[in-house]
mmCIF file of C-alpha atoms in Angstrom:
data_model
loop_
_atom_site.group_PDB
_atom_site.id
_atom_site.type_symbol
_atom_site.label_atom_id
_atom_site.label_comp_id
_atom_site.label_asym_id
_atom_site.label_seq_id
_atom_site.Cartn_x
_atom_site.Cartn_y
_atom_site.Cartn_z
ATOM 1 C CA MET A 1 -2.247 -6.812 15.129
ATOM 2 C CA TYR A 2 -3.971 -10.382 13.952
ATOM 3 C CA GLN A 3 -7.349 -9.781 14.545
ATOM 4 C CA LYS A 4 -7.208 -6.313 12.062
ATOM 5 C CA LEU A 5 -5.819 -8.726 10.502
ATOM 6 C CA LYS A 6 -9.191 -11.847 9.852
ATOM 7 C CA GLU A 7 -11.372 -8.518 10.055
ATOM 8 C CA SER A 8 -10.310 -7.195 6.325
ATOM 9 C CA PHE A 9 -10.954 -10.661 4.817
ATOM 10 C CA GLU A 10 -13.671 -11.365 7.408
ATOM 11 C CA PHE A 11 -15.759 -7.614 5.518
ATOM 12 C CA ASP A 12 -18.036 -9.372 4.185
ATOM 13 C CA GLY A 13 -19.430 -11.528 6.971
ATOM 14 C CA GLN A 14 -18.362 -14.277 5.951
ATOM 15 C CA PRO A 15 -15.803 -16.285 8.541
ATOM 16 C CA ILE A 16 -12.489 -17.875 8.059
ATOM 17 C CA ASN A 17 -11.578 -20.870 7.442
ATOM 18 C CA LYS A 18 -10.137 -22.003 10.153
ATOM 19 C CA ASP A 19 -7.349 -24.025 9.121
ATOM 20 C CA LEU A 20 -6.504 -21.050 6.168
ATOM 21 C CA TRP A 21 -6.409 -18.933 9.511
ATOM 22 C CA ASP A 22 -3.910 -21.830 10.879
ATOM 23 C CA GLU A 23 -1.369 -21.872 8.255
ATOM 24 C CA MET A 24 -1.538 -17.667 8.335
ATOM 25 C CA LYS A 25 -1.421 -16.789 11.793
ATOM 26 C CA THR A 26 2.453 -19.646 12.356
ATOM 27 C CA GLN A 27 3.419 -19.057 8.219
ATOM 28 C CA SER A 28 3.818 -15.218 9.065
ATOM 29 C CA ASN A 29 5.972 -13.074 10.174
ATOM 30 C CA LEU A 30 4.810 -9.844 12.724
ATOM 31 C CA LEU A 31 8.277 -6.905 12.504
ATOM 32 C CA GLN A 32 8.162 -3.374 13.836
ATOM 33 C CA ILE A 33 9.197 -1.400 11.529
ATOM 34 C CA LYS A 34 10.623 2.818 12.168
ATOM 35 C CA LYS A 35 9.489 6.112 11.223
ATOM 36 C CA LYS A 36 12.403 6.021 7.531
ATOM 37 C CA GLU A 37 12.873 3.235 7.766
ATOM 38 C CA VAL A 38 13.010 1.078 3.768
ATOM 39 C CA LEU A 39 11.161 -1.866 3.926
ATOM 40 C CA ILE A 40 11.553 -2.789 0.694
ATOM 41 C CA PRO A 41 15.000 -1.188 -0.594
ATOM 42 C CA TYR A 42 15.640 0.008 -4.535
ATOM 43 C CA GLY A 43 16.785 -3.418 -6.459
ATOM 44 C CA SER A 44 15.655 -5.974 -4.354
ATOM 45 C CA ASN A 45 13.794 -8.779 -5.923
ATOM 46 C CA LYS A 46 11.632 -9.646 -2.840
ATOM 47 C CA LYS A 47 8.458 -11.981 -2.428
ATOM 48 C CA TYR A 48 6.954 -10.270 0.161
ATOM 49 C CA VAL A 49 3.529 -9.066 0.495
ATOM 50 C CA TYR A 50 3.415 -6.933 3.623
ATOM 51 C CA PHE A 51 -0.148 -6.434 5.674
ATOM 52 C CA ILE A 52 -0.542 -3.184 7.295
ATOM 53 C CA ALA A 53 -1.519 -4.055 11.001
ATOM 54 C CA SER A 54 -0.998 0.476 12.217
ATOM 55 C CA GLY A 55 1.184 2.640 10.325
ATOM 56 C CA SER A 56 1.702 4.140 6.996
ATOM 57 C CA PHE A 57 4.400 3.635 3.973
ATOM 58 C CA MET A 58 4.440 5.954 0.339
ATOM 59 C CA LEU A 59 6.157 3.877 -2.644
ATOM 60 C CA THR A 60 8.345 5.464 -4.703
ATOM 61 C CA LEU A 61 9.169 4.413 -7.993
ATOM 62 C CA SER A 62 12.772 5.226 -9.101
ATOM 63 C CA PHE A 63 15.445 4.633 -11.991
ATOM 64 C CA ARG A 64 18.681 5.693 -10.531
ATOM 65 C CA GLU A 65 19.200 4.551 -5.891
ATOM 66 C CA GLY A 66 18.717 8.334 -3.925
ATOM 67 C CA GLU A 67 15.903 10.065 -6.897
ATOM 68 C CA GLY A 68 12.471 8.387 -6.209
ATOM 69 C CA LYS A 69 9.496 9.896 -6.636
ATOM 70 C CA ALA A 70 6.106 9.015 -4.776
ATOM 71 C CA VAL A 71 3.990 6.931 -6.492
ATOM 72 C CA TRP A 72 0.762 6.067 -4.020
ATOM 73 C CA PHE A 73 0.481 4.969 -0.497
ATOM 74 C CA HIS A 74 -0.059 2.159 2.369
ATOM 75 C CA LEU A 75 -1.530 3.254 5.339
ATOM 76 C CA ASP A 76 -3.558 0.812 7.639
ATOM 77 C CA SER A 77 -6.819 2.475 7.072
ATOM 78 C CA MET A 78 -6.194 2.005 3.055
ATOM 79 C CA SER A 79 -4.730 0.142 0.116
ATOM 80 C CA ASN A 80 -2.941 -2.234 3.437
ATOM 81 C CA MET A 81 -1.891 -4.458 1.487
ATOM 82 C CA ALA A 82 1.694 -4.408 0.215
ATOM 83 C CA THR A 83 4.657 -5.058 -1.998
ATOM 84 C CA CYS A 84 6.991 -4.536 -5.262
ATOM 85 C CA ALA A 85 5.341 -6.176 -8.058
ATOM 86 C CA ASP A 86 7.606 -6.099 -10.477
ATOM 87 C CA SER A 87 9.924 -8.238 -8.468
ATOM 88 C CA TYR A 88 7.280 -9.861 -6.456
ATOM 89 C CA PHE A 89 5.268 -10.923 -10.172
ATOM 90 C CA LEU A 90 7.429 -10.284 -12.558
ATOM 91 C CA ASN A 91 11.554 -11.851 -10.295
ATOM 92 C CA GLU A 92 12.877 -8.580 -11.707
ATOM 93 C CA PRO A 93 14.866 -5.905 -9.122
ATOM 94 C CA THR A 94 12.642 -3.640 -8.027
ATOM 95 C CA LYS A 95 12.117 0.307 -8.999
ATOM 96 C CA TYR A 96 10.153 0.848 -5.992
ATOM 97 C CA GLU A 97 11.083 1.467 -2.158
ATOM 98 C CA LEU A 98 8.450 1.106 0.668
ATOM 99 C CA ILE A 99 9.513 3.337 3.351
ATOM 100 C CA ALA A 100 7.958 3.514 6.869
ATOM 101 C CA LEU A 101 6.750 7.640 7.263
ATOM 102 C CA GLU A 102 6.234 6.447 11.131
ATOM 103 C CA ASN A 103 6.323 3.664 13.501
ATOM 104 C CA SER A 104 4.414 1.013 11.957
ATOM 105 C CA THR A 105 3.867 -3.366 12.314
ATOM 106 C CA VAL A 106 3.155 -5.366 9.153
ATOM 107 C CA ILE A 107 2.551 -8.819 9.193
ATOM 108 C CA ARG A 108 4.869 -10.526 6.241
ATOM 109 C CA PHE A 109 3.835 -13.291 3.909
ATOM 110 C CA SER A 110 5.616 -15.136 1.927
ATOM 111 C CA LYS A 111 4.734 -15.736 -2.229
ATOM 112 C CA LYS A 112 5.146 -18.875 -1.591
ATOM 113 C CA SER A 113 1.485 -18.948 1.371
ATOM 114 C CA PHE A 114 -0.089 -16.578 -0.592
ATOM 115 C CA ASP A 115 0.975 -18.464 -4.074
ATOM 116 C CA SER A 116 -0.327 -21.849 -2.055
ATOM 117 C CA TRP A 117 -3.644 -20.726 0.005
ATOM 118 C CA VAL A 118 -4.355 -19.411 -3.495
ATOM 119 C CA LEU A 119 -4.873 -22.667 -5.190
ATOM 120 C CA LYS A 120 -6.158 -24.634 -2.109
ATOM 121 C CA TYR A 121 -8.926 -21.585 -0.216
ATOM 122 C CA ALA A 122 -11.387 -20.353 -2.153
ATOM 123 C CA MET A 123 -12.018 -17.578 -0.345
ATOM 124 C CA PHE A 124 -8.490 -16.402 -0.398
ATOM 125 C CA ASN A 125 -8.289 -16.440 -3.589
ATOM 126 C CA GLN A 126 -11.580 -14.158 -3.479
ATOM 127 C CA PHE A 127 -9.569 -11.605 -1.198
ATOM 128 C CA TYR A 128 -6.418 -12.045 -2.838
ATOM 129 C CA ILE A 129 -7.704 -10.851 -6.710
ATOM 130 C CA ARG A 130 -9.885 -8.431 -5.353
ATOM 131 C CA GLY A 131 -6.563 -6.281 -3.155
ATOM 132 C CA ILE A 132 -5.141 -7.418 -6.121
ATOM 133 C CA THR A 133 -8.125 -5.456 -8.388
ATOM 134 C CA TYR A 134 -8.392 -2.444 -6.745
ATOM 135 C CA GLU A 135 -4.938 -1.813 -5.511
ATOM 136 C CA ARG A 136 -4.433 -1.688 -9.901
ATOM 137 C CA ILE A 137 -7.271 0.208 -9.730
ATOM 138 C CA ALA A 138 -6.666 2.754 -7.468
ATOM 139 C CA ILE A 139 -3.519 3.738 -8.845
ATOM 140 C CA GLN A 140 -4.169 3.957 -12.644
ATOM 141 C CA GLU A 141 -7.082 5.632 -11.631
ATOM 142 C CA SER A 142 -5.104 7.797 -9.689
ATOM 143 C CA ARG A 143 -2.669 8.665 -12.510
ATOM 144 C CA ALA A 144 -4.409 9.059 -14.920
ATOM 145 C CA LEU A 145 -6.615 11.965 -13.382
ATOM 146 C CA ARG A 146 -3.431 13.491 -12.576
ATOM 147 C CA MET A 147 -2.761 13.590 -15.553
ATOM 148 C CA LEU A 148 -6.189 15.034 -17.019
ATOM 149 C CA CYS A 149 -6.754 17.374 -13.554
ATOM 150 C CA THR A 150 -5.157 20.828 -12.915
ATOM 151 C CA PRO A 151 -3.454 20.255 -9.352
ATOM 152 C CA GLU A 152 -6.961 21.864 -7.904
ATOM 153 C CA GLU A 153 -8.975 19.281 -8.602
ATOM 154 C CA TYR A 154 -6.690 16.748 -9.060
ATOM 155 C CA LEU A 155 -6.231 17.416 -5.269
ATOM 156 C CA ASN A 156 -9.855 17.309 -4.276
ATOM 157 C CA PHE A 157 -10.410 13.941 -5.757
ATOM 158 C CA ILE A 158 -7.714 12.679 -3.956
ATOM 159 C CA ASN A 159 -9.106 14.436 -0.668
ATOM 160 C CA GLU A 160 -12.848 13.087 -1.767
ATOM 161 C CA LYS A 161 -11.624 9.720 -2.712
ATOM 162 C CA TYR A 162 -8.863 9.192 -0.281
ATOM 163 C CA PRO A 163 -9.764 11.248 2.901
ATOM 164 C CA GLN A 164 -6.894 8.849 5.028
ATOM 165 C CA LEU A 165 -4.086 10.108 2.251
ATOM 166 C CA THR A 166 -5.124 14.663 2.953
ATOM 167 C CA LYS A 167 -6.015 13.460 6.343
ATOM 168 C CA ARG A 168 -2.466 11.585 7.861
ATOM 169 C CA ILE A 169 -0.446 12.398 5.284
ATOM 170 C CA PRO A 170 2.739 14.509 5.524
ATOM 171 C CA SER A 171 2.277 17.637 3.683
ATOM 172 C CA LYS A 172 5.944 17.820 2.972
ATOM 173 C CA TYR A 173 5.012 13.662 1.268
ATOM 174 C CA ILE A 174 1.390 14.409 -0.399
ATOM 175 C CA ALA A 175 3.890 17.256 -1.930
ATOM 176 C CA HIS A 176 5.465 15.445 -2.766
ATOM 177 C CA PHE A 177 3.755 13.055 -5.361
ATOM 178 C CA LEU A 178 1.795 16.375 -6.880
ATOM 179 C CA GLY A 179 5.587 16.856 -8.057
ATOM 180 C CA ILE A 180 4.626 20.618 -6.398
ATOM 181 C CA SER A 181 6.838 21.587 -3.940
ATOM 182 C CA PRO A 182 5.810 22.610 -0.174
ATOM 183 C CA GLU A 183 4.774 26.557 -0.378
ATOM 184 C CA TRP A 184 3.417 24.508 -3.906
ATOM 185 C CA TYR A 185 0.700 22.758 -1.998
ATOM 186 C CA SER A 186 0.450 24.518 0.693
ATOM 187 C CA LYS A 187 -1.802 27.257 -0.949
ATOM 188 C CA LEU A 188 -3.073 24.435 -2.947
ATOM 189 C CA LYS A 189 -4.398 23.681 0.429
ATOM 190 C CA LYS A 190 -6.193 26.643 0.773
ATOM 191 C CA LYS A 191 -7.607 27.726 -2.919
ATOM 192 C CA ALA A 192 -8.877 23.578 -2.269
ATOM 193 C CA SER A 193 -10.692 24.492 1.025
ATOM 194 C CA LEU A 194 -8.645 20.973 2.784
ATOM 195 C CA ASN A 195 -7.283 23.446 5.746
#
């Protein structure tokens, strides 16, 4: 599992600094998360980042506990660093919840460790900024296009830009994300040629 994490740091061919890698392995925890288990509960104030080594998660946004709306997904093959930004960056109880969609394995890091590595290692700083930037752009673009596009156009965008979602995430959760019923999603998939 740690090898996958190492590869995500070395994707541009630059080997990871040995001291950084040693610290990452010693200052992390490998966790097994069961399907439907809540990794980050609504209202919590957790200061952790989770690298998804295997599995998938749904990020929901809530105004009240138990009434969440799917707003994004994190998979081992896409958006594989997960946290709830409001608690992590703003130090406030989160309005989000991170729920496992399948049995998953994550590597947990504390914010304290991440903050230390950002200052100590240029390579980690670049990785961190690139990861945050990618995630924010992906979520912002997704939300903006959801407002502008017809459901069919939006589904085609998701399938072209993030094909892992329509291939790996169960239809009922994609329907939840789109804000439509599973039945409507099934009809929309046929219309959008996703079957």
